[in-house]
CSV table of C-alpha atoms in Angstrom, one decimal:
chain,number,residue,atom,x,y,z
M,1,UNK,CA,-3.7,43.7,53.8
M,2,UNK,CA,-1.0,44.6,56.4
M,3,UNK,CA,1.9,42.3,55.6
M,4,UNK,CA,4.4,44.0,58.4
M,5,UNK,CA,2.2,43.6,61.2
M,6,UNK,CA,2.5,39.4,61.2
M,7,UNK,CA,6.3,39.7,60.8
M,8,UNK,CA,6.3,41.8,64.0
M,9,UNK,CA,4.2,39.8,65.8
M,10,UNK,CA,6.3,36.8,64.7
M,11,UNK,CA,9.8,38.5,65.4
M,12,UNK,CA,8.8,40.1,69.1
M,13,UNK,CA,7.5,36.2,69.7
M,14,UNK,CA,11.1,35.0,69.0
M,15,UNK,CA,12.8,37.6,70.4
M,16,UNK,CA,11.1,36.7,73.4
M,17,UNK,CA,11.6,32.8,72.6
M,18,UNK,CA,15.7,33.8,72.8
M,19,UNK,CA,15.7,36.0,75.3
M,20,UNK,CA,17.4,38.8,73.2
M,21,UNK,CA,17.9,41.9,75.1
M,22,UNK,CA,15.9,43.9,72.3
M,23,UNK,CA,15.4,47.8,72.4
M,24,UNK,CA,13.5,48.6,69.4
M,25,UNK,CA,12.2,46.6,66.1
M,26,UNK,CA,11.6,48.1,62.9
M,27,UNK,CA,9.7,45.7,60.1
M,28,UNK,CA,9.5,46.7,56.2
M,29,UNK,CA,7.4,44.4,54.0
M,30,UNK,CA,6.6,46.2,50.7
M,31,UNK,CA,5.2,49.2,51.9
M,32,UNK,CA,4.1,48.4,54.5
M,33,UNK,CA,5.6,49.1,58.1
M,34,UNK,CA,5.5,48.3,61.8
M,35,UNK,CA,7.7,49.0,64.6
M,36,UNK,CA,8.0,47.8,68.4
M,37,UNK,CA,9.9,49.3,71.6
M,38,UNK,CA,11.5,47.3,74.5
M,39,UNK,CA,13.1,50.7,75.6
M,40,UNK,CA,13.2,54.1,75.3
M,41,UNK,CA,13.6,55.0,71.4
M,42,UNK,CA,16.7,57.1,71.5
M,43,UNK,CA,19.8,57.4,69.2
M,44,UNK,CA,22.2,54.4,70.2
M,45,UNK,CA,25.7,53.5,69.1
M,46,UNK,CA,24.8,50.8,66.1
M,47,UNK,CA,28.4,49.8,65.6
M,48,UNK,CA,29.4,48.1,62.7
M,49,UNK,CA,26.3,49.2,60.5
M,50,UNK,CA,28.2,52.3,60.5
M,51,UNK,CA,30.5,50.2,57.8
M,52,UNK,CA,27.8,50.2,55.4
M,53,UNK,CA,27.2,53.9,55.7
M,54,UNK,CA,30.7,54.4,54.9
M,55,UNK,CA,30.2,52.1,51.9
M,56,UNK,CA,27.0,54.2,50.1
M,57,UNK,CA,29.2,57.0,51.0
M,58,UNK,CA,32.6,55.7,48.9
M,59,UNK,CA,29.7,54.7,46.3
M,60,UNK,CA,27.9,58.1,46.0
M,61,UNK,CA,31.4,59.7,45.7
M,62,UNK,CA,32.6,57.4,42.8
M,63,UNK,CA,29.5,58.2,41.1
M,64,UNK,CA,30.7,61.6,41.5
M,65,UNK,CA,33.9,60.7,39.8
M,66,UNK,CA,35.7,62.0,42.8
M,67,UNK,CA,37.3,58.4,43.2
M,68,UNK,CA,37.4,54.7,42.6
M,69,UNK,CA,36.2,51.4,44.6
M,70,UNK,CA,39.5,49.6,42.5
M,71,UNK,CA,42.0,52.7,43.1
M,72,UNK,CA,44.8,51.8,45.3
M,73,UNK,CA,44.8,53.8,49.0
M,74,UNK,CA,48.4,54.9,48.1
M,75,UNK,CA,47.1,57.0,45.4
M,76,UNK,CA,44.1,58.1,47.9
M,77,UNK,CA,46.9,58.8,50.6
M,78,UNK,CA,50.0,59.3,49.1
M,79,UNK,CA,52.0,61.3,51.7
M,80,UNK,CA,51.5,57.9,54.0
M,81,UNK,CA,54.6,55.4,54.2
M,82,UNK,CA,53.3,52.0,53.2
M,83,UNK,CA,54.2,48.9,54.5
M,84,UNK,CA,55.6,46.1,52.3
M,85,UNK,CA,52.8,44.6,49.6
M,86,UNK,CA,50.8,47.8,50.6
M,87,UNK,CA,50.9,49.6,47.3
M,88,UNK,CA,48.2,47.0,45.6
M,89,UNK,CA,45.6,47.4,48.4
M,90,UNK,CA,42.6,49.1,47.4
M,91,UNK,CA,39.7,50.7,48.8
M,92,UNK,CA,37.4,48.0,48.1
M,93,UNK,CA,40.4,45.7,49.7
M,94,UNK,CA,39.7,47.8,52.4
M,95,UNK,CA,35.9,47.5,52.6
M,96,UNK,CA,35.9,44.1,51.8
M,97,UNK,CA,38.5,43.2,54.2
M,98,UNK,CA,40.8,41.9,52.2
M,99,UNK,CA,43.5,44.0,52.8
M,100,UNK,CA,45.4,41.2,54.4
M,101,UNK,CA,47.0,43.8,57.0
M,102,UNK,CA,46.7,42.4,60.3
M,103,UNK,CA,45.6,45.0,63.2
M,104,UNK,CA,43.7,43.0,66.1
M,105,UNK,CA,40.7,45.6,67.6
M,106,UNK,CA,40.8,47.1,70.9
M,107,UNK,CA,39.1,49.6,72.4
M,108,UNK,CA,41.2,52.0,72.7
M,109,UNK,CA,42.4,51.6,69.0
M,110,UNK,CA,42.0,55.2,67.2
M,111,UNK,CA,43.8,56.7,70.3
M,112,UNK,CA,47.0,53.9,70.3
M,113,UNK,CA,48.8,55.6,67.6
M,114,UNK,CA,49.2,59.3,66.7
M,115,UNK,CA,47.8,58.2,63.3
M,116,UNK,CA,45.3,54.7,63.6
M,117,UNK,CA,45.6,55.4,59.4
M,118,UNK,CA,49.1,55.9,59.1
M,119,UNK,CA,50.1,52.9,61.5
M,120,UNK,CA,47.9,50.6,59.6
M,121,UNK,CA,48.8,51.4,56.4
M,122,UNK,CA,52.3,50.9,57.5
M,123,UNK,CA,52.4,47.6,58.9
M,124,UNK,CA,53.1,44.7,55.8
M,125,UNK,CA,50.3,43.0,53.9
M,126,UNK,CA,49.7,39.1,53.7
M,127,UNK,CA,48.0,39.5,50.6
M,128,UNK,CA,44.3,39.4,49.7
M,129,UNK,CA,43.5,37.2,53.1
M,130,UNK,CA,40.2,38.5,54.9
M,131,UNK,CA,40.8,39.9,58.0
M,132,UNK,CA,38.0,42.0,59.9
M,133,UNK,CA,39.3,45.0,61.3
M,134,UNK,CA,38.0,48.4,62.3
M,135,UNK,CA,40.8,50.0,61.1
M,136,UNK,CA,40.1,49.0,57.8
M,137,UNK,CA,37.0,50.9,57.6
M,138,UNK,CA,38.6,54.0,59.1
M,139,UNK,CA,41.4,54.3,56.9
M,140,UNK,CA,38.9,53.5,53.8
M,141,UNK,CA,37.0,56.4,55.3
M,142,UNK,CA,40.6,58.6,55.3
M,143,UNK,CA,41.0,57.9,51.8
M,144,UNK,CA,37.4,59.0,51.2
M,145,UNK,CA,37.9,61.8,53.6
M,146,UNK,CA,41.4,62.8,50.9
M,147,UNK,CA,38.7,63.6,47.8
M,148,UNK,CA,35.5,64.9,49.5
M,149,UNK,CA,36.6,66.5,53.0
M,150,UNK,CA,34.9,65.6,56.1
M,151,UNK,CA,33.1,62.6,55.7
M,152,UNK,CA,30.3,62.9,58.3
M,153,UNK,CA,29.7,66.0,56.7
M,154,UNK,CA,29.6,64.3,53.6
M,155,UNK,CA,27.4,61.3,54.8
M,156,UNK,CA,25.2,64.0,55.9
M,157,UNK,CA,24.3,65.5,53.2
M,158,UNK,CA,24.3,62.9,50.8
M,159,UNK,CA,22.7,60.1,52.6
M,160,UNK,CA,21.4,61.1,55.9
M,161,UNK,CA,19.4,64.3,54.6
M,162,UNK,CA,17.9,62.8,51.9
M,163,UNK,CA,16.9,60.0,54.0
M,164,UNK,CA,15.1,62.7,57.1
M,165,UNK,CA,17.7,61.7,59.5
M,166,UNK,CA,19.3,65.0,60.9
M,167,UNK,CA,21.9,66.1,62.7
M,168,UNK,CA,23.8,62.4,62.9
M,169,UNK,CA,26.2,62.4,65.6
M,170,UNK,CA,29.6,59.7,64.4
M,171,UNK,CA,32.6,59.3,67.4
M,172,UNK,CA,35.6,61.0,66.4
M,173,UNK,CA,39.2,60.5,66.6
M,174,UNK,CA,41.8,62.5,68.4
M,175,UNK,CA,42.6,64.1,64.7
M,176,UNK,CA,38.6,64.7,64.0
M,177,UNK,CA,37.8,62.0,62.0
M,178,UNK,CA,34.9,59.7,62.1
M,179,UNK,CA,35.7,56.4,63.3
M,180,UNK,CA,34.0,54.9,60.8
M,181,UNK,CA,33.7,51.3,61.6
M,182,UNK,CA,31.5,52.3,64.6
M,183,UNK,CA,30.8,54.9,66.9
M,184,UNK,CA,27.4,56.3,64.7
M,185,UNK,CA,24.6,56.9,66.8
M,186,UNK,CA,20.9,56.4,65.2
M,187,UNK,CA,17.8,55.5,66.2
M,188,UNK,CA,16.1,51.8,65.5
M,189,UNK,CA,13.5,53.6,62.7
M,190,UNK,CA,16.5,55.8,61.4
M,191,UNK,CA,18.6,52.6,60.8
M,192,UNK,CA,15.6,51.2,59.2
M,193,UNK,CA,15.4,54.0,56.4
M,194,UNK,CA,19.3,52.7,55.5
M,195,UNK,CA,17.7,49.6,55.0
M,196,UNK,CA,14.9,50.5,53.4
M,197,UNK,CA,17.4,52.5,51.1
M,198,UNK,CA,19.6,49.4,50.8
M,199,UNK,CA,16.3,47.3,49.5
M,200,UNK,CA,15.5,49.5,47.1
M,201,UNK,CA,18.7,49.2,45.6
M,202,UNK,CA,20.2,53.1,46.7
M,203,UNK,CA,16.9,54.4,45.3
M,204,UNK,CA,14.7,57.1,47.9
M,205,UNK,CA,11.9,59.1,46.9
M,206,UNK,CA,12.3,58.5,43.6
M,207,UNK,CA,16.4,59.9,43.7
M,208,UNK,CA,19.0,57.2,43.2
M,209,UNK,CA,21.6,58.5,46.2
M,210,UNK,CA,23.8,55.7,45.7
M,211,UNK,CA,24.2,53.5,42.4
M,212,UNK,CA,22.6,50.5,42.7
M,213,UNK,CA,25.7,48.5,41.5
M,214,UNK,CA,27.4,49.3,44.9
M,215,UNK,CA,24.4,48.5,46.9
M,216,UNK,CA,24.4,45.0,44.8
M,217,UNK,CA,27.5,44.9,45.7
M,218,UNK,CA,27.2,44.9,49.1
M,219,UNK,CA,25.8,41.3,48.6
M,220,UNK,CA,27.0,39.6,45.8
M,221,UNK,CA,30.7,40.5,45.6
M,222,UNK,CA,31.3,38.2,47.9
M,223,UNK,CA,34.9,36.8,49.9
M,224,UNK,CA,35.4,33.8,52.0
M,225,UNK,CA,35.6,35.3,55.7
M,226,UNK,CA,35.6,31.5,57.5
M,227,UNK,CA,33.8,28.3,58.7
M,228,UNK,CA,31.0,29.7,60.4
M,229,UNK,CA,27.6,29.5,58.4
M,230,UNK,CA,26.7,32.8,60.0
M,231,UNK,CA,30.0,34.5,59.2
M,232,UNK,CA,31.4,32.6,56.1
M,233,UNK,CA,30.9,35.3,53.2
M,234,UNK,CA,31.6,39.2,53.5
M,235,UNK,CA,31.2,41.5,50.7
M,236,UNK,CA,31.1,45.5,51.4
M,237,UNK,CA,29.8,45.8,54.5
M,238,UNK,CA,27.5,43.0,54.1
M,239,UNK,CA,27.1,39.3,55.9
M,240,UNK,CA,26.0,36.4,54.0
M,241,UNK,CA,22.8,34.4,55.7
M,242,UNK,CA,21.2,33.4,57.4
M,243,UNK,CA,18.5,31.2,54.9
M,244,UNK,CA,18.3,33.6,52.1
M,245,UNK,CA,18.8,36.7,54.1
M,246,UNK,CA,21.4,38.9,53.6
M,247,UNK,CA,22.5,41.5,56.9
M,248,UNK,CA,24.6,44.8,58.1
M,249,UNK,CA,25.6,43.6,61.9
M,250,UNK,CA,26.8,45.7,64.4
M,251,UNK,CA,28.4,44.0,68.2
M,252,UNK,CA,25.8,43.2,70.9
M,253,UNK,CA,22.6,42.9,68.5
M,254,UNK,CA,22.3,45.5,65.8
M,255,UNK,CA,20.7,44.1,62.7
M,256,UNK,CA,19.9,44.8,59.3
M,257,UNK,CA,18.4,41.6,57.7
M,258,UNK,CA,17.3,41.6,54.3
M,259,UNK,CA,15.3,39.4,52.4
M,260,UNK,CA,14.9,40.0,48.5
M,261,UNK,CA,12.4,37.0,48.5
M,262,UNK,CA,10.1,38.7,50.9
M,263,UNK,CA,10.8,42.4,50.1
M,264,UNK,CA,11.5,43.0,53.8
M,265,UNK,CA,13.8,44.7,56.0
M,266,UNK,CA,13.6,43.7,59.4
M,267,UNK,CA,15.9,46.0,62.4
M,268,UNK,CA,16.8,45.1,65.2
M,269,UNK,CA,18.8,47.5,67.6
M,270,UNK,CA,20.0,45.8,71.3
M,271,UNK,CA,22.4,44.8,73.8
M,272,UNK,CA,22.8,41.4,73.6
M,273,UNK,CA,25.9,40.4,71.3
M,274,UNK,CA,25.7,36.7,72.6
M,275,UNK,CA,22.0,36.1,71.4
M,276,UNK,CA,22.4,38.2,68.6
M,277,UNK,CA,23.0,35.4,66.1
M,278,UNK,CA,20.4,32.9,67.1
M,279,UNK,CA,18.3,36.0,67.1
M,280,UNK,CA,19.3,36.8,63.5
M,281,UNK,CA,18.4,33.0,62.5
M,282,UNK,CA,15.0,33.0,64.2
M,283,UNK,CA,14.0,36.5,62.0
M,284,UNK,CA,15.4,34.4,58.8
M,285,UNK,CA,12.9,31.5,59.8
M,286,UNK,CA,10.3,34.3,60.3
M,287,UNK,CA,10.9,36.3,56.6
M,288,UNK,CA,11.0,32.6,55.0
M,289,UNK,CA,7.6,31.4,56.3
M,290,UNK,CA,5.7,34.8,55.4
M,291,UNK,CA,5.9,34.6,51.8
């Protein structure tokens, strides 16, 4: 029996309930998939799911021994002038957003500064506070960048490859580096295999790419991040919620939502940020009644 064919059904009937301006859906239930198309299925910026790539990719290269999720960025980047408390921030500070290092986004933020990095690392900490910033990523992925060289490059060939997604485009920087905490353009069924990989706990093909402590990590470790109940735990790259789901988000609609319970992945790729999270709580309600 089909299990991923009810889920779509059931997610492209409440994607229509919401009005979500939807381009593709991907469903994984066991192994069983189904996909739908609003739009043309062609690579799109997915935003902040790019955070989680940069995640498996610090994981993969502490597994390598090349560096550590607890080692402090002024070790990773130590020709970089830090800003006062600075010295005990970490790379999982970083990726969990806890650097306490306040940088409001903007759009315009990797071309501000000579150095987004530099002027980020510079400015004072107010300790181990959560504050979401695309900066943080970046300068995680600098640090990353200091042991294993480009990290597109990197990404590439130990995630994306392995995973049949070629040829990844990521946004750059002025200086040539990957923004990071955006800017990585995939296709809804290419996003799905990062889920798929994130389910299966790093594991692809029978080859763990990533360990499956960091992938765990990704929702367990997690921090206070406020009030909302669809925004009040973060851990590495990872929302907590809705219902027993767990999620990657990226702005106007991207979704990852996971659901141990069901063994599903259900993606979503859109333009719709203001439906996004009514959208997110509908596909919980969907994963919850299927199994």
């Amino acid at each position: 029996m089909d299990r991923a064919a009810p889920v779509l059904d059931d997610v492209v009937r409440a994607v229509a309930r919401t009005g979500f301006r939807a381009h593709g859906l991907h469903v994984l239930v066991g192994d069983d998939t189904a996909e739908h198309h609003w739009s043309a299925d062609v690579r799109r910026d997915v935003h902040s799911v790019a955070k989680g790539v940069v995640v498996l990719a610090v994981g993969t290269a502490a597994d390598d021994g090349l560096l550590a999720l607890d080692e402090s960025v002024g070790t990773l980047l130590p020709d970089v002038v830090l800003g006062p408390g600075v010295q005990d921030v970490t790379l999982r500070h970083l990726l969990t957003m806890t650097s306490g290092i306040d940088m409001p986004w903007s759009p315009t933020q990797t071309t501000d500064w000579p150095d987004l990095a530099r002027e980020f690392l510079g400015r004072p900490t107010a300790g181990r506070s959560f504050r979401y910033a695309n900066a943080s990523t970046y300068t995680a992925a600098r640090a990353l960048a200091a042991r294993v060289g480009d990290v597109g490059a990197y990404a590439q060939d130990r995630i994306f490859t392995p995973l049949g997604i070629d040829d990844v485009r990521w946004d750059r920087c002025p200086l040539g580096h990957v923004v990071a905490g955006g800017g990585l353009w995939l296709r809804t069924a290419e996003v799905a295999r990062i889920g798929r990989l994130l389910r299966d706990r790093g594991a692809a093909d029978g080859r763990q790419l990533v360990p499956a402590a960091v992938v765990d990590a990704m929702h367990t470790d997690w921090v206070a991040a406020g009030s909302s109940p669809s925004y009040d735990r973060y851990a590495l790259a990872g929302w907590g919620g809705l219902g027993r789901t767990w999620r990657l988000h990226g702005a106007y609609g991207q979704l990852v939502l996971l659901d141990p319970v069901a063994d599903a992945v259900v993606t979503l790729t859109a333009d719709d940020h203001e439906r996004a999270d009514v959208t997110a709580a509908a596909v919980a309600e969907v994963l919850a009644g299927s199994s």
